PDB file of N, CA, C and O in Angstrom:
ATOM      1  N   UNK S   1      93.645 141.537  98.630  1.00 71.00           N
ATOM      2  CA  UNK S   1      94.166 141.115  99.899  1.00 71.00           C
ATOM      3  C   UNK S   1      93.690 139.874 100.239  1.00 71.00           C
ATOM      4  O   UNK S   1      92.396 139.489  99.997  1.00 71.00           O
ATOM      5  N   UNK S   2      94.298 138.825 100.928  1.00 76.00           N
ATOM      6  CA  UNK S   2      93.769 137.511 101.542  1.00 76.00           C
ATOM      7  C   UNK S   2      92.661 137.803 102.418  1.00 76.00           C
ATOM      8  O   UNK S   2      92.618 138.688 103.233  1.00 76.00           O
ATOM      9  N   UNK S   3      91.814 136.887 102.429  1.00 83.00           N
ATOM     10  CA  UNK S   3      90.598 136.965 103.274  1.00 83.00           C
ATOM     11  C   UNK S   3      90.673 136.016 104.451  1.00 83.00           C
ATOM     12  O   UNK S   3      89.748 136.095 105.479  1.00 83.00           O
ATOM     13  N   UNK S   4      91.507 135.100 104.453  1.00 92.00           N
ATOM     14  CA  UNK S   4      91.560 134.061 105.535  1.00 92.00           C
ATOM     15  C   UNK S   4      92.886 134.120 106.237  1.00 92.00           C
ATOM     16  O   UNK S   4      93.948 134.466 105.776  1.00 92.00           O
ATOM     17  N   UNK S   5      92.763 133.768 107.536  1.00 91.00           N
ATOM     18  CA  UNK S   5      93.977 133.775 108.326  1.00 91.00           C
ATOM     19  C   UNK S   5      95.075 132.894 107.844  1.00 91.00           C
ATOM     20  O   UNK S   5      96.324 133.228 107.882  1.00 91.00           O
ATOM     21  N   UNK S   6      94.758 131.569 107.370  1.00 93.00           N
ATOM     22  CA  UNK S   6      95.708 130.924 106.690  1.00 93.00           C
ATOM     23  C   UNK S   6      96.226 131.328 105.484  1.00 93.00           C
ATOM     24  O   UNK S   6      97.599 131.221 105.292  1.00 93.00           O
ATOM     25  N   UNK S   7      95.501 132.126 104.773  1.00 93.00           N
ATOM     26  CA  UNK S   7      96.046 132.786 103.483  1.00 93.00           C
ATOM     27  C   UNK S   7      97.125 133.768 103.907  1.00 93.00           C
ATOM     28  O   UNK S   7      98.112 133.943 103.106  1.00 93.00           O
ATOM     29  N   UNK S   8      96.895 134.588 104.899  1.00 92.00           N
ATOM     30  CA  UNK S   8      97.731 135.538 105.303  1.00 92.00           C
ATOM     31  C   UNK S   8      99.029 134.960 105.845  1.00 92.00           C
ATOM     32  O   UNK S   8     100.128 135.393 105.638  1.00 92.00           O
ATOM     33  N   UNK S   9      98.893 133.805 106.608  1.00 94.00           N
ATOM     34  CA  UNK S   9     100.097 133.171 107.163  1.00 94.00           C
ATOM     35  C   UNK S   9     100.962 132.517 105.831  1.00 94.00           C
ATOM     36  O   UNK S   9     102.172 132.497 105.895  1.00 94.00           O
ATOM     37  N   UNK S  10     100.208 132.073 104.868  1.00 94.00           N
ATOM     38  CA  UNK S  10     100.899 131.491 103.638  1.00 94.00           C
ATOM     39  C   UNK S  10     101.649 132.598 103.009  1.00 94.00           C
ATOM     40  O   UNK S  10     102.706 132.365 102.471  1.00 94.00           O
ATOM     41  N   UNK S  11     101.058 133.833 102.851  1.00 94.00           N
ATOM     42  CA  UNK S  11     101.810 134.897 102.245  1.00 94.00           C
ATOM     43  C   UNK S  11     103.054 135.137 103.045  1.00 94.00           C
ATOM     44  O   UNK S  11     104.163 135.339 102.299  1.00 94.00           O
ATOM     45  N   UNK S  12     102.975 135.312 104.420  1.00 94.00           N
ATOM     46  CA  UNK S  12     104.155 135.423 105.221  1.00 94.00           C
ATOM     47  C   UNK S  12     105.292 134.489 105.072  1.00 94.00           C
ATOM     48  O   UNK S  12     106.342 134.709 104.899  1.00 94.00           O
ATOM     49  N   UNK S  13     104.878 133.169 105.063  1.00 96.00           N
ATOM     50  CA  UNK S  13     105.773 132.211 104.924  1.00 96.00           C
ATOM     51  C   UNK S  13     106.462 132.169 103.524  1.00 96.00           C
ATOM     52  O   UNK S  13     107.730 131.785 103.443  1.00 96.00           O
ATOM     53  N   UNK S  14     105.704 132.410 102.647  1.00 96.00           N
ATOM     54  CA  UNK S  14     106.193 132.418 101.274  1.00 96.00           C
ATOM     55  C   UNK S  14     107.269 133.389 100.940  1.00 96.00           C
ATOM     56  O   UNK S  14     108.308 133.121 100.369  1.00 96.00           O
ATOM     57  N   UNK S  15     106.995 134.545 101.475  1.00 96.00           N
ATOM     58  CA  UNK S  15     108.144 135.571 101.434  1.00 96.00           C
ATOM     59  C   UNK S  15     109.210 135.283 102.224  1.00 96.00           C
ATOM     60  O   UNK S  15     110.411 135.727 101.629  1.00 96.00           O
ATOM     61  N   UNK S  16     109.172 134.849 103.364  1.00 96.00           N
ATOM     62  CA  UNK S  16     110.377 134.334 104.058  1.00 96.00           C
ATOM     63  C   UNK S  16     111.257 133.177 103.265  1.00 96.00           C
ATOM     64  O   UNK S  16     112.539 133.467 103.218  1.00 96.00           O
ATOM     65  N   UNK S  17     110.628 132.343 102.691  1.00 96.00           N
ATOM     66  CA  UNK S  17     111.198 131.311 101.961  1.00 96.00           C
ATOM     67  C   UNK S  17     111.864 131.828 100.679  1.00 96.00           C
ATOM     68  O   UNK S  17     112.891 131.401 100.319  1.00 96.00           O
ATOM     69  N   UNK S  18     111.007 132.866 100.010  1.00 97.00           N
ATOM     70  CA  UNK S  18     111.540 133.369  98.775  1.00 97.00           C
ATOM     71  C   UNK S  18     112.764 134.278  99.006  1.00 97.00           C
ATOM     72  O   UNK S  18     113.864 133.986  98.314  1.00 97.00           O
ATOM     73  N   UNK S  19     112.897 134.922 100.195  1.00 97.00           N
ATOM     74  CA  UNK S  19     114.014 135.756 100.504  1.00 97.00           C
ATOM     75  C   UNK S  19     115.265 134.736 100.808  1.00 97.00           C
ATOM     76  O   UNK S  19     116.401 134.955 100.263  1.00 97.00           O
ATOM     77  N   UNK S  20     115.029 133.799 101.515  1.00 96.00           N
ATOM     78  CA  UNK S  20     116.235 132.859 101.884  1.00 96.00           C
ATOM     79  C   UNK S  20     116.502 131.951 100.702  1.00 96.00           C
ATOM     80  O   UNK S  20     117.817 131.988 100.477  1.00 96.00           O
ATOM     81  N   UNK S  21     115.699 131.598  99.822  1.00 96.00           N
ATOM     82  CA  UNK S  21     116.016 130.926  98.607  1.00 96.00           C
ATOM     83  C   UNK S  21     116.921 131.893  97.567  1.00 96.00           C
ATOM     84  O   UNK S  21     117.930 131.452  96.998  1.00 96.00           O
ATOM     85  N   UNK S  22     116.521 133.152  97.620  1.00 97.00           N
ATOM     86  CA  UNK S  22     117.173 134.074  96.725  1.00 97.00           C
ATOM     87  C   UNK S  22     118.716 134.396  97.279  1.00 97.00           C
ATOM     88  O   UNK S  22     119.556 134.349  96.684  1.00 97.00           O
ATOM     89  N   UNK S  23     118.789 134.484  98.552  1.00 97.00           N
ATOM     90  CA  UNK S  23     120.117 134.538  99.337  1.00 97.00           C
ATOM     91  C   UNK S  23     120.982 133.392  99.068  1.00 97.00           C
ATOM     92  O   UNK S  23     122.223 133.470  98.538  1.00 97.00           O
ATOM     93  N   UNK S  24     120.503 132.217  99.087  1.00 96.00           N
ATOM     94  CA  UNK S  24     121.191 130.871  98.823  1.00 96.00           C
ATOM     95  C   UNK S  24     121.752 130.849  97.502  1.00 96.00           C
ATOM     96  O   UNK S  24     122.873 130.410  97.198  1.00 96.00           O
ATOM     97  N   UNK S  25     120.711 131.017  96.559  1.00 96.00           N
ATOM     98  CA  UNK S  25     120.972 131.116  95.091  1.00 96.00           C
ATOM     99  C   UNK S  25     122.007 132.077  94.781  1.00 96.00           C
ATOM    100  O   UNK S  25     123.040 131.578  94.177  1.00 96.00           O
ATOM    101  N   UNK S  26     121.759 133.188  95.193  1.00 97.00           N
ATOM    102  CA  UNK S  26     122.900 134.173  94.828  1.00 97.00           C
ATOM    103  C   UNK S  26     124.244 133.936  95.460  1.00 97.00           C
ATOM    104  O   UNK S  26     125.211 134.211  94.926  1.00 97.00           O
ATOM    105  N   UNK S  27     124.343 133.459  96.570  1.00 97.00           N
ATOM    106  CA  UNK S  27     125.550 133.147  97.271  1.00 97.00           C
ATOM    107  C   UNK S  27     126.310 132.036  96.504  1.00 97.00           C
ATOM    108  O   UNK S  27     127.485 132.186  96.313  1.00 97.00           O
ATOM    109  N   UNK S  28     125.522 130.951  96.069  1.00 97.00           N
ATOM    110  CA  UNK S  28     126.238 129.915  95.331  1.00 97.00           C
ATOM    111  C   UNK S  28     126.686 130.451  93.950  1.00 97.00           C
ATOM    112  O   UNK S  28     127.635 130.014  93.532  1.00 97.00           O
ATOM    113  N   UNK S  29     125.935 131.310  93.224  1.00 96.00           N
ATOM    114  CA  UNK S  29     126.215 131.749  91.980  1.00 96.00           C
ATOM    115  C   UNK S  29     127.605 132.486  92.159  1.00 96.00           C
ATOM    116  O   UNK S  29     128.505 132.552  91.299  1.00 96.00           O
ATOM    117  N   UNK S  30     127.742 133.416  93.115  1.00 97.00           N
ATOM    118  CA  UNK S  30     128.910 134.081  93.445  1.00 97.00           C
ATOM    119  C   UNK S  30     129.982 133.141  93.794  1.00 97.00           C
ATOM    120  O   UNK S  30     131.209 133.533  93.398  1.00 97.00           O
ATOM    121  N   UNK S  31     129.941 132.065  94.447  1.00 96.00           N
ATOM    122  CA  UNK S  31     131.004 131.151  94.748  1.00 96.00           C
ATOM    123  C   UNK S  31     131.540 130.474  93.516  1.00 96.00           C
ATOM    124  O   UNK S  31     132.610 130.148  93.210  1.00 96.00           O
ATOM    125  N   UNK S  32     130.363 130.229  92.538  1.00 96.00           N
ATOM    126  CA  UNK S  32     130.682 129.598  91.351  1.00 96.00           C
ATOM    127  C   UNK S  32     131.711 130.487  90.390  1.00 96.00           C
ATOM    128  O   UNK S  32     132.751 130.118  89.984  1.00 96.00           O
ATOM    129  N   UNK S  33     131.263 131.799  90.537  1.00 96.00           N
ATOM    130  CA  UNK S  33     132.185 132.761  89.670  1.00 96.00           C
ATOM    131  C   UNK S  33     133.540 132.903  90.321  1.00 96.00           C
ATOM    132  O   UNK S  33     134.478 132.946  89.652  1.00 96.00           O
ATOM    133  N   UNK S  34     133.634 132.868  91.572  1.00 95.00           N
ATOM    134  CA  UNK S  34     134.986 133.042  92.240  1.00 95.00           C
ATOM    135  C   UNK S  34     135.662 131.830  91.972  1.00 95.00           C
ATOM    136  O   UNK S  34     136.967 131.984  91.756  1.00 95.00           O
ATOM    137  N   UNK S  35     135.196 130.588  91.931  1.00 95.00           N
ATOM    138  CA  UNK S  35     135.798 129.358  91.554  1.00 95.00           C
ATOM    139  C   UNK S  35     136.338 129.510  90.205  1.00 95.00           C
ATOM    140  O   UNK S  35     137.519 129.100  89.765  1.00 95.00           O
ATOM    141  N   UNK S  36     135.651 129.947  89.297  1.00 94.00           N
ATOM    142  CA  UNK S  36     136.013 130.075  87.895  1.00 94.00           C
ATOM    143  C   UNK S  36     137.217 131.165  87.609  1.00 94.00           C
ATOM    144  O   UNK S  36     137.977 130.890  86.752  1.00 94.00           O
ATOM    145  N   UNK S  37     137.326 132.099  88.515  1.00 94.00           N
ATOM    146  CA  UNK S  37     138.363 133.046  88.490  1.00 94.00           C
ATOM    147  C   UNK S  37     139.514 132.597  89.018  1.00 94.00           C
ATOM    148  O   UNK S  37     140.649 133.147  88.762  1.00 94.00           O
ATOM    149  N   UNK S  38     139.536 131.491  89.818  1.00 92.00           N
ATOM    150  CA  UNK S  38     140.847 131.009  90.484  1.00 92.00           C
ATOM    151  C   UNK S  38     141.685 130.349  89.350  1.00 92.00           C
ATOM    152  O   UNK S  38     141.341 129.683  88.555  1.00 92.00           O
ATOM    153  N   UNK S  39     143.025 130.896  89.432  1.00 91.00           N
ATOM    154  CA  UNK S  39     143.884 130.322  88.295  1.00 91.00           C
ATOM    155  C   UNK S  39     144.946 129.205  88.952  1.00 91.00           C
ATOM    156  O   UNK S  39     145.440 128.660  88.096  1.00 91.00           O
ATOM    157  N   UNK S  40     145.017 129.188  90.219  1.00 91.00           N
ATOM    158  CA  UNK S  40     145.890 127.996  90.747  1.00 91.00           C
ATOM    159  C   UNK S  40     144.997 126.903  91.082  1.00 91.00           C
ATOM    160  O   UNK S  40     143.926 126.907  91.671  1.00 91.00           O
ATOM    161  N   UNK S  41     145.483 125.642  90.541  1.00 92.00           N
ATOM    162  CA  UNK S  41     144.620 124.450  90.684  1.00 92.00           C
ATOM    163  C   UNK S  41     144.604 123.983  92.116  1.00 92.00           C
ATOM    164  O   UNK S  41     143.544 123.392  92.484  1.00 92.00           O
ATOM    165  N   UNK S  42     145.621 124.184  92.874  1.00 92.00           N
ATOM    166  CA  UNK S  42     145.464 123.661  94.256  1.00 92.00           C
ATOM    167  C   UNK S  42     144.369 124.416  95.060  1.00 92.00           C
ATOM    168  O   UNK S  42     143.482 123.770  95.781  1.00 92.00           O
ATOM    169  N   UNK S  43     144.349 125.780  94.890  1.00 92.00           N
ATOM    170  CA  UNK S  43     143.239 126.396  95.470  1.00 92.00           C
ATOM    171  C   UNK S  43     141.934 126.114  94.856  1.00 92.00           C
ATOM    172  O   UNK S  43     140.882 126.088  95.711  1.00 92.00           O
ATOM    173  N   UNK S  44     141.804 125.845  93.684  1.00 94.00           N
ATOM    174  CA  UNK S  44     140.483 125.608  92.938  1.00 94.00           C
ATOM    175  C   UNK S  44     140.045 124.166  93.493  1.00 94.00           C
ATOM    176  O   UNK S  44     138.858 123.899  93.880  1.00 94.00           O
ATOM    177  N   UNK S  45     141.051 123.235  93.542  1.00 94.00           N
ATOM    178  CA  UNK S  45     140.774 121.877  94.124  1.00 94.00           C
ATOM    179  C   UNK S  45     140.299 122.009  95.521  1.00 94.00           C
ATOM    180  O   UNK S  45     139.313 120.983  95.893  1.00 94.00           O
ATOM    181  N   UNK S  46     140.719 122.766  96.295  1.00 94.00           N
ATOM    182  CA  UNK S  46     140.339 122.966  97.560  1.00 94.00           C
ATOM    183  C   UNK S  46     138.875 123.465  97.755  1.00 94.00           C
ATOM    184  O   UNK S  46     137.972 123.142  98.630  1.00 94.00           O
ATOM    185  N   UNK S  47     138.485 124.519  96.852  1.00 95.00           N
ATOM    186  CA  UNK S  47     137.392 125.156  96.860  1.00 95.00           C
ATOM    187  C   UNK S  47     136.204 124.351  96.182  1.00 95.00           C
ATOM    188  O   UNK S  47     134.992 124.474  96.536  1.00 95.00           O
ATOM    189  N   UNK S  48     136.598 123.498  95.187  1.00 95.00           N
ATOM    190  CA  UNK S  48     135.545 122.686  94.445  1.00 95.00           C
ATOM    191  C   UNK S  48     134.710 122.068  95.360  1.00 95.00           C
ATOM    192  O   UNK S  48     133.522 122.181  95.018  1.00 95.00           O
ATOM    193  N   UNK S  49     134.979 121.286  96.332  1.00 96.00           N
ATOM    194  CA  UNK S  49     134.065 120.441  97.104  1.00 96.00           C
ATOM    195  C   UNK S  49     132.951 121.327  97.973  1.00 96.00           C
ATOM    196  O   UNK S  49     131.827 120.966  97.956  1.00 96.00           O
ATOM    197  N   UNK S  50     133.426 122.537  98.280  1.00 96.00           N
ATOM    198  CA  UNK S  50     132.633 123.407  99.024  1.00 96.00           C
ATOM    199  C   UNK S  50     131.468 124.031  98.041  1.00 96.00           C
ATOM    200  O   UNK S  50     130.213 124.016  98.369  1.00 96.00           O
ATOM    201  N   UNK S  51     131.881 124.438  96.841  1.00 97.00           N
ATOM    202  CA  UNK S  51     130.931 124.835  95.802  1.00 97.00           C
ATOM    203  C   UNK S  51     129.876 123.657  95.370  1.00 97.00           C
ATOM    204  O   UNK S  51     128.814 123.882  95.317  1.00 97.00           O
ATOM    205  N   UNK S  52     130.377 122.394  95.190  1.00 97.00           N
ATOM    206  CA  UNK S  52     129.696 121.380  94.716  1.00 97.00           C
ATOM    207  C   UNK S  52     128.557 121.032  95.936  1.00 97.00           C
ATOM    208  O   UNK S  52     127.423 120.762  95.634  1.00 97.00           O
ATOM    209  N   UNK S  53     129.057 121.226  97.191  1.00 96.00           N
ATOM    210  CA  UNK S  53     128.040 120.961  98.325  1.00 96.00           C
ATOM    211  C   UNK S  53     126.902 122.114  98.290  1.00 96.00           C
ATOM    212  O   UNK S  53     125.806 121.736  98.426  1.00 96.00           O
ATOM    213  N   UNK S  54     127.279 123.233  97.912  1.00 96.00           N
ATOM    214  CA  UNK S  54     126.457 124.374  97.925  1.00 96.00           C
ATOM    215  C   UNK S  54     125.390 124.167  96.705  1.00 96.00           C
ATOM    216  O   UNK S  54     124.108 124.243  96.862  1.00 96.00           O
ATOM    217  N   UNK S  55     125.830 123.693  95.649  1.00 97.00           N
ATOM    218  CA  UNK S  55     124.994 123.236  94.429  1.00 97.00           C
ATOM    219  C   UNK S  55     124.030 122.193  94.705  1.00 97.00           C
ATOM    220  O   UNK S  55     123.000 122.175  94.352  1.00 97.00           O
ATOM    221  N   UNK S  56     124.674 121.018  95.480  1.00 96.00           N
ATOM    222  CA  UNK S  56     123.782 120.067  95.912  1.00 96.00           C
ATOM    223  C   UNK S  56     122.644 120.313  96.815  1.00 96.00           C
ATOM    224  O   UNK S  56     121.519 119.811  96.701  1.00 96.00           O
ATOM    225  N   UNK S  57     122.949 121.405  97.857  1.00 96.00           N
ATOM    226  CA  UNK S  57     121.895 121.540  98.663  1.00 96.00           C
ATOM    227  C   UNK S  57     120.824 122.475  97.859  1.00 96.00           C
ATOM    228  O   UNK S  57     119.683 122.370  98.209  1.00 96.00           O
ATOM    229  N   UNK S  58     121.092 123.187  96.837  1.00 96.00           N
ATOM    230  CA  UNK S  58     120.117 124.054  96.164  1.00 96.00           C
ATOM    231  C   UNK S  58     119.240 122.942  95.399  1.00 96.00           C
ATOM    232  O   UNK S  58     117.970 123.066  95.255  1.00 96.00           O
ATOM    233  N   UNK S  59     119.932 121.966  94.856  1.00 96.00           N
ATOM    234  CA  UNK S  59     119.160 120.928  94.038  1.00 96.00           C
ATOM    235  C   UNK S  59     118.217 120.242  95.088  1.00 96.00           C
ATOM    236  O   UNK S  59     117.045 119.884  94.715  1.00 96.00           O
ATOM    237  N   UNK S  60     118.660 119.902  96.136  1.00 96.00           N
ATOM    238  CA  UNK S  60     118.018 119.092  97.165  1.00 96.00           C
ATOM    239  C   UNK S  60     116.728 119.875  97.479  1.00 96.00           C
ATOM    240  O   UNK S  60     115.547 119.439  97.874  1.00 96.00           O
ATOM    241  N   UNK S  61     116.709 121.129  97.614  1.00 95.00           N
ATOM    242  CA  UNK S  61     115.702 121.989  98.040  1.00 95.00           C
ATOM    243  C   UNK S  61     114.710 122.520  96.904  1.00 95.00           C
ATOM    244  O   UNK S  61     113.889 123.352  97.022  1.00 95.00           O
ATOM    245  N   UNK S  62     115.049 121.942  95.620  1.00 94.00           N
ATOM    246  CA  UNK S  62     114.355 122.312  94.590  1.00 94.00           C
ATOM    247  C   UNK S  62     114.514 123.928  94.183  1.00 94.00           C
ATOM    248  O   UNK S  62     113.563 124.281  93.448  1.00 94.00           O
ATOM    249  N   UNK S  63     115.471 124.475  94.554  1.00 94.00           N
ATOM    250  CA  UNK S  63     115.820 125.840  94.132  1.00 94.00           C
ATOM    251  C   UNK S  63     116.360 125.865  92.692  1.00 94.00           C
ATOM    252  O   UNK S  63     115.847 126.770  91.922  1.00 94.00           O
ATOM    253  N   UNK S  64     117.077 124.985  92.370  1.00 95.00           N
ATOM    254  CA  UNK S  64     117.445 124.723  90.869  1.00 95.00           C
ATOM    255  C   UNK S  64     117.309 123.148  90.536  1.00 95.00           C
ATOM    256  O   UNK S  64     117.092 122.184  91.516  1.00 95.00           O
ATOM    257  N   UNK S  65     117.158 122.909  89.281  1.00 96.00           N
ATOM    258  CA  UNK S  65     116.749 121.579  88.809  1.00 96.00           C
ATOM    259  C   UNK S  65     118.004 120.579  89.128  1.00 96.00           C
ATOM    260  O   UNK S  65     119.176 121.120  88.963  1.00 96.00           O
ATOM    261  N   UNK S  66     117.632 119.257  89.319  1.00 96.00           N
ATOM    262  CA  UNK S  66     118.683 118.271  89.480  1.00 96.00           C
ATOM    263  C   UNK S  66     119.724 118.299  88.279  1.00 96.00           C
ATOM    264  O   UNK S  66     120.986 118.194  88.338  1.00 96.00           O
ATOM    265  N   UNK S  67     119.237 118.326  87.034  1.00 97.00           N
ATOM    266  CA  UNK S  67     119.979 118.348  85.850  1.00 97.00           C
ATOM    267  C   UNK S  67     120.940 119.556  85.761  1.00 97.00           C
ATOM    268  O   UNK S  67     122.159 119.513  85.381  1.00 97.00           O
ATOM    269  N   UNK S  68     120.262 120.781  85.989  1.00 96.00           N
ATOM    270  CA  UNK S  68     121.262 121.953  86.137  1.00 96.00           C
ATOM    271  C   UNK S  68     122.366 121.867  87.104  1.00 96.00           C
ATOM    272  O   UNK S  68     123.596 122.245  86.946  1.00 96.00           O
ATOM    273  N   UNK S  69     122.015 121.258  88.358  1.00 97.00           N
ATOM    274  CA  UNK S  69     123.156 121.006  89.284  1.00 97.00           C
ATOM    275  C   UNK S  69     124.157 120.032  88.778  1.00 97.00           C
ATOM    276  O   UNK S  69     125.373 120.307  88.824  1.00 97.00           O
ATOM    277  N   UNK S  70     123.612 119.042  88.239  1.00 97.00           N
ATOM    278  CA  UNK S  70     124.740 118.034  87.351  1.00 97.00           C
ATOM    279  C   UNK S  70     125.653 118.773  86.402  1.00 97.00           C
ATOM    280  O   UNK S  70     126.806 118.553  86.338  1.00 97.00           O
ATOM    281  N   UNK S  71     124.929 119.533  85.551  1.00 97.00           N
ATOM    282  CA  UNK S  71     125.704 120.158  84.588  1.00 97.00           C
ATOM    283  C   UNK S  71     126.724 121.175  85.290  1.00 97.00           C
ATOM    284  O   UNK S  71     127.789 121.316  84.637  1.00 97.00           O
ATOM    285  N   UNK S  72     126.394 122.029  86.169  1.00 96.00           N
ATOM    286  CA  UNK S  72     127.179 122.875  86.832  1.00 96.00           C
ATOM    287  C   UNK S  72     128.481 122.117  87.359  1.00 96.00           C
ATOM    288  O   UNK S  72     129.688 122.575  87.290  1.00 96.00           O
ATOM    289  N   UNK S  73     128.107 121.092  88.030  1.00 96.00           N
ATOM    290  CA  UNK S  73     129.106 120.295  88.656  1.00 96.00           C
ATOM    291  C   UNK S  73     130.159 119.700  87.758  1.00 96.00           C
ATOM    292  O   UNK S  73     131.382 119.973  87.906  1.00 96.00           O
ATOM    293  N   UNK S  74     129.610 119.245  86.729  1.00 96.00           N
ATOM    294  CA  UNK S  74     130.508 118.711  85.547  1.00 96.00           C
ATOM    295  C   UNK S  74     131.251 119.691  84.991  1.00 96.00           C
ATOM    296  O   UNK S  74     132.554 119.609  84.820  1.00 96.00           O
ATOM    297  N   UNK S  75     130.854 120.793  84.612  1.00 95.00           N
ATOM    298  CA  UNK S  75     131.640 121.955  84.055  1.00 95.00           C
ATOM    299  C   UNK S  75     132.552 122.451  85.083  1.00 95.00           C
ATOM    300  O   UNK S  75     133.941 122.730  84.395  1.00 95.00           O
ATOM    301  N   UNK S  76     132.251 122.687  86.288  1.00 96.00           N
ATOM    302  CA  UNK S  76     133.289 123.207  87.213  1.00 96.00           C
ATOM    303  C   UNK S  76     134.412 122.119  87.431  1.00 96.00           C
ATOM    304  O   UNK S  76     135.655 122.411  87.524  1.00 96.00           O
ATOM    305  N   UNK S  77     134.116 120.839  87.474  1.00 95.00           N
ATOM    306  CA  UNK S  77     135.069 119.747  87.721  1.00 95.00           C
ATOM    307  C   UNK S  77     136.082 119.718  86.510  1.00 95.00           C
ATOM    308  O   UNK S  77     137.323 119.606  86.724  1.00 95.00           O
ATOM    309  N   UNK S  78     135.446 119.919  85.191  1.00 95.00           N
ATOM    310  CA  UNK S  78     136.290 119.897  84.063  1.00 95.00           C
ATOM    311  C   UNK S  78     137.285 121.059  83.999  1.00 95.00           C
ATOM    312  O   UNK S  78     138.356 120.970  83.810  1.00 95.00           O
ATOM    313  N   UNK S  79     136.670 122.319  84.512  1.00 95.00           N
ATOM    314  CA  UNK S  79     137.416 123.473  84.526  1.00 95.00           C
ATOM    315  C   UNK S  79     138.645 123.390  85.537  1.00 95.00           C
ATOM    316  O   UNK S  79     139.644 123.881  85.273  1.00 95.00           O
ATOM    317  N   UNK S  80     138.316 122.892  86.675  1.00 94.00           N
ATOM    318  CA  UNK S  80     139.462 122.673  87.698  1.00 94.00           C
ATOM    319  C   UNK S  80     140.415 121.642  87.351  1.00 94.00           C
ATOM    320  O   UNK S  80     141.675 122.079  87.459  1.00 94.00           O
ATOM    321  N   UNK S  81     140.120 120.469  86.580  1.00 94.00           N
ATOM    322  CA  UNK S  81     141.017 119.513  86.087  1.00 94.00           C
ATOM    323  C   UNK S  81     141.998 120.149  85.067  1.00 94.00           C
ATOM    324  O   UNK S  81     143.063 119.769  84.822  1.00 94.00           O
ATOM    325  N   UNK S  82     141.369 121.145  84.171  1.00 92.00           N
ATOM    326  CA  UNK S  82     142.072 121.744  83.112  1.00 92.00           C
ATOM    327  C   UNK S  82     143.001 122.802  83.465  1.00 92.00           C
ATOM    328  O   UNK S  82     144.013 123.195  82.675  1.00 92.00           O
ATOM    329  N   UNK S  83     142.989 123.173  84.611  1.00 87.00           N
ATOM    330  CA  UNK S  83     143.873 124.166  85.224  1.00 87.00           C
ATOM    331  C   UNK S  83     145.418 123.752  85.244  1.00 87.00           C
ATOM    332  O   UNK S  83     145.548 122.657  85.487  1.00 87.00           O
TER     333      UNK S  83
END
């Protein structure tokens, strides 16, 4: 166990950040899956900017790598265009 007050605080703050990051990442993954299941191009085109925004936020906070975000956005855009 930690011996300093600052270390105890760091443990608490790290846990809060970890839980929030997991929530945001899981929510974005679910949104991506939902977008891939949509078969109507109009609905997908409406949902695409929202999902891209979620992906950008994850990349900005370093929850996912910038290149992974770019690859996801590219694949989703191609998928929607092909509908």
